[in-house]
C-alpha cells in the first residue's frame, strides 16, 4: 500500500515563519558533527516543510534505532485495548514456561508497566548480561538477572525491558509487530513499507531495528498529537496518549546541567519527556518531536553523535518560528523555502577519475587491511579495484562475501543492488583511492582508503552501526510487511 500524501500548506498560513526554518537549516548544515538526512515539519495538522538531503530520498526506509520503541509501545497500547494484555500484570505471567526458573522476588514482581517505562528495578543496562545468560531467549536471560532495586523505583535505559514488552505483544497476538500493526496502525495512517530486524528467536526486536520512512515518523507523531484519533477514527485507546507521554519515572540528576538535558526530563511509556513536549528518540538523530503547546510535529533522520546539539538547534530556531496566528501573505518567502527544501543535498566527497598513467597498476590491484585487521569491520579482510566496460569498481570482501561499489564517478553514484548505497569520492592522487559509501537505509557512512604503494586499505565509520551487522545486512530486512 502506498502512503497517502499528508495534507500540506504554505508555512505562513499555519503561522510558521519561513525565516526560522531557514535559520534552522543554516545552523544544521553549518554544524560540523551533524549530518542531516531528512526533515518534516507539521503545524496544525498540515505539512509545511519537508526535505531530504540527497542521496537520501523520501520513499526510502531509514533505520530508526530506538525510535522503534515508540512503535512498540503503540502496539502494546492497541493490544491492551483489545484485551490481550494488561499493564498491571506481572511480566512472568506471560511466560509460564519460565515460572520455575525465575525465583527472585523482584523479578517476579516486575509488571508490564515497569518494563514499558524503563523502571524494571535494574540500575543499569542489562543487554550484554541478558544475552550472555540465555542467548536463545532474551526474555528469560533478562528475568534471570535480579534487579538491584524494587521495580518502579529507579530508571535505567535498558534494552531488554522493551524487548520483553515486544515479546509479550508478539506472544498474545501471535504475530510479529509489523504484521499486527499493519491493519491497526500502519494502513490507517497511510504508512507504506515498514520492516523490523529479528533476533535468532524470530522475534522482531522491539527496542530497535525498525526501518521506516520519515513520513511514518511524522504520521506517528501527528497521531499522538491528535490524542490517538486519525481522520475521525480512534486508533489508540482513549487516555493512552496522556498516559504514555507523562513522566512515569524520574531520570534527572538534580544538577543545573541536567536541567538543560533533554534526557533528564522524565520517561513515559517508551517516550522521552523533553524540555519542550515529548519525543520518540533513536540513536544518531532519529527524532519524532511532538510539541502540543505549538500544535506541531517535527520528524528528523540524521547521523550524529551530537543529539543534544541537534535538539538545541530545534529549540533555538524552530520554536520561535511557530507563531500564534497565520502570518500575512509571504508567498515569496514560502516559495523560496520550498525550493531550498527540494534542493537539499549532502556534499559528495572530493575525488578525481582514475589517473590514466596508473590505470594499469590500479586495475586488478588487491589490498589487505592496514595493520593486519580492519578496526571498523573486523571481518572485512580484503579490497580490490577493477576496471571494466561499466567503469571502475571497488570490491570489499567480508567474511567470504563480496560487495562491489562503483568508484570514480562524479557526485553520488547510487545503486540498489546488492545494497541500497551511494558512493562518492575517487582518486586523491595517483597512489590513493578514497571513497565514501553511504548505506541509504541506515544513518551510516563508511570511508574506505586504498594505498597502492602499501597494498593496504583502511575503513572508518562516521557513526558506528550499533547492531554490529555485516555490510551485506546494512539495509532494511525483506521479511516484514
Short mmCIF file of C-alpha atoms in Angstrom, two decimals, residues 1-4 71 78 178-194 215-216 219 230-231 233 235 481:
data_model
loop_
_atom_site.label_atom_id
_atom_site.label_comp_id
_atom_site.label_asym_id
_atom_site.label_seq_id
_atom_site.Cartn_x
_atom_site.Cartn_y
_atom_site.Cartn_z
CA UNK A 1 0.00 0.00 0.00
CA UNK A 2 1.42 3.38 -0.95
CA UNK A 3 1.24 6.21 1.55
CA UNK A 4 -1.43 8.85 1.04
CA UNK A 71 6.09 1.98 17.80
CA UNK A 78 -3.54 -1.42 20.87
CA UNK A 178 4.75 -5.24 11.84
CA UNK A 179 2.04 -7.72 10.85
CA UNK A 180 -0.05 -6.90 13.90
CA UNK A 181 0.32 -3.15 13.32
CA UNK A 182 -0.38 -3.22 9.59
CA UNK A 183 -4.22 -3.20 9.68
CA UNK A 184 -4.47 -1.43 13.05
CA UNK A 185 -1.96 1.42 12.66
CA UNK A 186 0.17 1.43 9.54
CA UNK A 187 -2.56 1.16 6.93
CA UNK A 188 -4.97 3.56 8.66
CA UNK A 189 -2.18 6.14 8.94
CA UNK A 190 -1.21 5.65 5.29
CA UNK A 191 2.25 4.32 6.16
CA UNK A 192 3.92 2.32 3.42
CA UNK A 193 6.70 -0.20 3.84
CA UNK A 194 7.98 -0.97 7.32
CA UNK A 215 6.87 10.12 6.69
CA UNK A 216 5.97 7.24 9.04
CA UNK A 219 2.44 10.40 10.99
CA UNK A 230 -6.86 9.83 12.78
CA UNK A 231 -9.37 11.09 10.20
CA UNK A 233 -11.25 7.14 13.71
CA UNK A 235 -6.77 4.12 16.58
CA UNK A 481 5.26 -6.12 5.76
#
